[in-house]
Amino acid sequence: MAGFLSIFRRALDQDMVDNVNGFWSVLLLALCSVGAFLVRYVTDPISCWHPVHWTSSHSSYADQTCFLTDRYYGTNPSLPSHQVREPVPSYHLWIPLILVFQALAFKVPNTIWNGGKHLLSLNLDETVSSLNNVQLTNAENRQAIFSDAARVFGSLLRRNRLFLALLYLFVKLLSCVNLIAQLMFLTIYFRQYLAIRVGSSAGFNMDSIIKPLLIKDVLCDISVRKMTNVQIFTVQCTLPITEIYEKMFTFLWYWVFLLAVITVLNLVLWAGYLFLPFLRDSRIAAHVKAAKGSSPDEHSITRFISSFLGIDGVLILSMISQNSNELVAANLTQHLYQVFQETEEEPDVDAVGPGATGTEVNLPISDLSS
């Protein structure tokens, strides 16, 4: 049971916007896909007008045959009966699969993030979970664990200072591209009236842009074989299931539109926080001050971020702050700052000499013979 509930737990190495894009939107589209498939069997998906002399078996066969076809003819009353009719395609049979592909498109950025973040050799999700549990221990053990975690973090951050942050922003950019592409797809192929009104008021020829995949009123040809002769009946049909699909895609359009606005703003805020010093440095300084009790030197904080934490360290501390609490982030930041001060106090130049066992020993230059 705990394993099943963990599926709905928010990932601790992403923010809420990422979780809505990578999990809840995928779940929503998956449910819509299942619903679009089941609605065929719990409602009357098509209704056709039949001649009076047809029996119930004739009518049932005509309804099923017309529903399972994907090409109809338009019901234009001004069109002469002798004129060749142009076929009109309908994609109502493909709606569940279309929704599945939309769900997969939402999952792609999250998959790239989960695959690329391990290149840092740091499992941030498990780390945040462990730091949350540390708060339940006594003060002495808690400080020792934070000190060990800071040294491990410091060792890893020396090898990666920018890769994780760039990957995270790239994943958010992919989410924005996916949302904008899905918004255009829903507008063009599913006749979203709000977008049509906005586009028309902006001067666009929406009639040439909109290409609906679903139609309601159609003419359907049915071929009936009698002995060696094939007789073709043309019946007029309406697709009530199209109305259900249109309402579903209208809801999805508003969902994607609001999520696109939020995701774009979220990307801008994250980029500003990671790369603008006046937003980034003040928060790190506040965490050091909260744990240390005194205001650190501004130049020291700048060196701490640029030469020790890097942009990746700022991202990690921000994730810990969002997914744990400010106290945990402040404690870890203070211990990282102590590790940074220790590295600054070490001699700048070391000499290395081989030991008897083949290991390397660091010796100050003053101890070496000329």
Short mmCIF file of N, CA and C in Angstrom, two decimals, residues 261-323:
data_model
loop_
_atom_site.label_atom_id
_atom_site.label_comp_id
_atom_site.label_asym_id
_atom_site.label_seq_id
_atom_site.Cartn_x
_atom_site.Cartn_y
_atom_site.Cartn_z
N VAL A 261 0.96 29.33 -18.97
CA VAL A 261 1.27 30.63 -18.36
C VAL A 261 2.10 30.44 -17.09
N ILE A 262 1.68 29.50 -16.24
CA ILE A 262 2.38 29.27 -14.98
C ILE A 262 3.79 28.74 -15.23
N THR A 263 3.94 27.83 -16.20
CA THR A 263 5.26 27.22 -16.46
C THR A 263 6.24 28.24 -17.04
N VAL A 264 5.77 29.10 -17.93
CA VAL A 264 6.65 30.14 -18.48
C VAL A 264 7.11 31.09 -17.39
N LEU A 265 6.20 31.52 -16.52
CA LEU A 265 6.59 32.39 -15.41
C LEU A 265 7.55 31.67 -14.46
N ASN A 266 7.29 30.39 -14.22
CA ASN A 266 8.16 29.61 -13.35
C ASN A 266 9.57 29.49 -13.93
N LEU A 267 9.68 29.31 -15.24
CA LEU A 267 10.99 29.25 -15.90
C LEU A 267 11.74 30.57 -15.75
N VAL A 268 11.04 31.68 -15.95
CA VAL A 268 11.68 33.00 -15.83
C VAL A 268 12.16 33.23 -14.40
N LEU A 269 11.34 32.85 -13.42
CA LEU A 269 11.73 33.06 -12.02
C LEU A 269 12.93 32.20 -11.64
N TRP A 270 12.96 30.95 -12.08
CA TRP A 270 14.10 30.09 -11.77
C TRP A 270 15.37 30.59 -12.44
N ALA A 271 15.27 31.01 -13.70
CA ALA A 271 16.45 31.54 -14.39
C ALA A 271 16.96 32.80 -13.70
N GLY A 272 16.05 33.67 -13.29
CA GLY A 272 16.46 34.88 -12.58
C GLY A 272 17.10 34.58 -11.24
N TYR A 273 16.53 33.62 -10.52
CA TYR A 273 17.08 33.30 -9.20
C TYR A 273 18.46 32.66 -9.31
N LEU A 274 18.67 31.82 -10.31
CA LEU A 274 19.94 31.12 -10.42
C LEU A 274 21.06 31.99 -10.98
N PHE A 275 20.72 32.96 -11.83
CA PHE A 275 21.77 33.70 -12.54
C PHE A 275 21.83 35.18 -12.20
N LEU A 276 20.89 35.71 -11.44
CA LEU A 276 20.94 37.11 -11.05
C LEU A 276 21.46 37.20 -9.61
N PRO A 277 22.63 37.79 -9.40
CA PRO A 277 23.24 37.80 -8.05
C PRO A 277 22.38 38.47 -6.98
N PHE A 278 21.66 39.54 -7.33
CA PHE A 278 20.90 40.25 -6.28
C PHE A 278 19.73 39.42 -5.77
N LEU A 279 19.27 38.44 -6.54
CA LEU A 279 18.24 37.53 -6.05
C LEU A 279 18.84 36.32 -5.35
N ARG A 280 19.96 35.86 -5.86
CA ARG A 280 20.57 34.62 -5.38
C ARG A 280 21.36 34.83 -4.09
N ASP A 281 22.21 35.84 -4.07
CA ASP A 281 23.14 36.02 -2.95
C ASP A 281 22.42 36.36 -1.65
N SER A 282 21.35 37.15 -1.74
CA SER A 282 20.66 37.58 -0.51
C SER A 282 20.03 36.38 0.21
N ARG A 283 19.52 35.43 -0.56
CA ARG A 283 18.90 34.26 0.08
C ARG A 283 19.95 33.37 0.74
N ILE A 284 21.08 33.17 0.05
CA ILE A 284 22.15 32.36 0.64
C ILE A 284 22.69 33.05 1.89
N ALA A 285 22.88 34.37 1.83
CA ALA A 285 23.37 35.12 2.99
C ALA A 285 22.38 35.04 4.15
N ALA A 286 21.09 35.06 3.85
CA ALA A 286 20.08 34.95 4.90
C ALA A 286 20.14 33.59 5.58
N HIS A 287 20.39 32.53 4.81
CA HIS A 287 20.51 31.20 5.40
C HIS A 287 21.75 31.10 6.29
N VAL A 288 22.87 31.66 5.82
CA VAL A 288 24.09 31.62 6.64
C VAL A 288 23.90 32.43 7.91
N LYS A 289 23.28 33.58 7.79
CA LYS A 289 23.06 34.43 8.95
C LYS A 289 22.10 33.78 9.94
N ALA A 290 21.06 33.10 9.44
CA ALA A 290 20.07 32.47 10.32
C ALA A 290 20.71 31.38 11.16
N ALA A 291 21.65 30.64 10.58
CA ALA A 291 22.28 29.54 11.31
C ALA A 291 23.48 30.01 12.13
N LYS A 292 24.18 31.04 11.61
CA LYS A 292 25.40 31.48 12.27
C LYS A 292 25.11 32.52 13.35
N GLY A 293 24.07 33.32 13.15
CA GLY A 293 23.73 34.33 14.13
C GLY A 293 24.40 35.66 13.88
N SER A 294 25.23 35.77 12.87
CA SER A 294 25.89 37.04 12.54
C SER A 294 25.88 37.22 11.04
N SER A 295 25.92 38.46 10.61
CA SER A 295 25.84 38.75 9.19
C SER A 295 27.19 38.49 8.53
N PRO A 296 27.24 37.61 7.52
CA PRO A 296 28.52 37.31 6.86
C PRO A 296 28.95 38.46 5.94
N ASP A 297 30.23 38.48 5.62
CA ASP A 297 30.76 39.49 4.72
C ASP A 297 30.21 39.28 3.31
N GLU A 298 29.84 40.38 2.65
CA GLU A 298 29.23 40.27 1.32
C GLU A 298 30.19 39.65 0.31
N HIS A 299 31.46 40.05 0.34
CA HIS A 299 32.43 39.50 -0.59
C HIS A 299 32.68 38.01 -0.31
N SER A 300 32.61 37.65 0.97
CA SER A 300 32.80 36.24 1.33
C SER A 300 31.66 35.39 0.78
N ILE A 301 30.43 35.90 0.85
CA ILE A 301 29.28 35.18 0.30
C ILE A 301 29.41 35.04 -1.21
N THR A 302 29.87 36.10 -1.87
CA THR A 302 30.06 36.04 -3.32
C THR A 302 31.09 34.97 -3.70
N ARG A 303 32.22 34.92 -2.95
CA ARG A 303 33.23 33.89 -3.22
C ARG A 303 32.68 32.50 -2.90
N PHE A 304 31.89 32.41 -1.82
CA PHE A 304 31.29 31.14 -1.42
C PHE A 304 30.42 30.57 -2.54
N ILE A 305 29.65 31.42 -3.21
CA ILE A 305 28.76 30.97 -4.28
C ILE A 305 29.54 30.69 -5.56
N SER A 306 30.44 31.61 -5.93
CA SER A 306 31.12 31.49 -7.22
C SER A 306 32.18 30.40 -7.24
N SER A 307 32.95 30.27 -6.15
CA SER A 307 34.07 29.33 -6.16
C SER A 307 33.80 28.03 -5.43
N PHE A 308 32.70 27.94 -4.69
CA PHE A 308 32.43 26.71 -3.93
C PHE A 308 31.09 26.08 -4.33
N LEU A 309 30.01 26.82 -4.14
CA LEU A 309 28.69 26.26 -4.45
C LEU A 309 28.48 26.11 -5.95
N GLY A 310 28.72 27.18 -6.68
CA GLY A 310 28.34 27.18 -8.09
C GLY A 310 26.83 27.27 -8.24
N ILE A 311 26.38 27.35 -9.47
CA ILE A 311 24.94 27.44 -9.72
C ILE A 311 24.23 26.14 -9.33
N ASP A 312 24.93 25.02 -9.48
CA ASP A 312 24.33 23.74 -9.08
C ASP A 312 24.05 23.70 -7.58
N GLY A 313 24.98 24.23 -6.78
CA GLY A 313 24.77 24.25 -5.33
C GLY A 313 23.60 25.13 -4.95
N VAL A 314 23.44 26.27 -5.63
CA VAL A 314 22.29 27.13 -5.36
C VAL A 314 20.99 26.41 -5.69
N LEU A 315 20.98 25.66 -6.80
CA LEU A 315 19.79 24.91 -7.18
C LEU A 315 19.46 23.84 -6.13
N ILE A 316 20.48 23.13 -5.67
CA ILE A 316 20.25 22.06 -4.69
C ILE A 316 19.70 22.63 -3.39
N LEU A 317 20.29 23.72 -2.91
CA LEU A 317 19.80 24.34 -1.67
C LEU A 317 18.38 24.87 -1.84
N SER A 318 18.05 25.36 -3.02
CA SER A 318 16.69 25.84 -3.28
C SER A 318 15.70 24.69 -3.26
N MET A 319 16.08 23.55 -3.84
CA MET A 319 15.20 22.39 -3.82
C MET A 319 14.99 21.88 -2.40
N ILE A 320 16.06 21.88 -1.61
CA ILE A 320 15.93 21.45 -0.22
C ILE A 320 15.02 22.40 0.54
N SER A 321 15.15 23.69 0.27
CA SER A 321 14.30 24.68 0.94
C SER A 321 12.83 24.51 0.57
N GLN A 322 12.54 24.21 -0.71
CA GLN A 322 11.16 24.08 -1.15
C GLN A 322 10.53 22.77 -0.70
N ASN A 323 11.30 21.69 -0.73
CA ASN A 323 10.74 20.37 -0.47
C ASN A 323 10.94 19.88 0.96
#
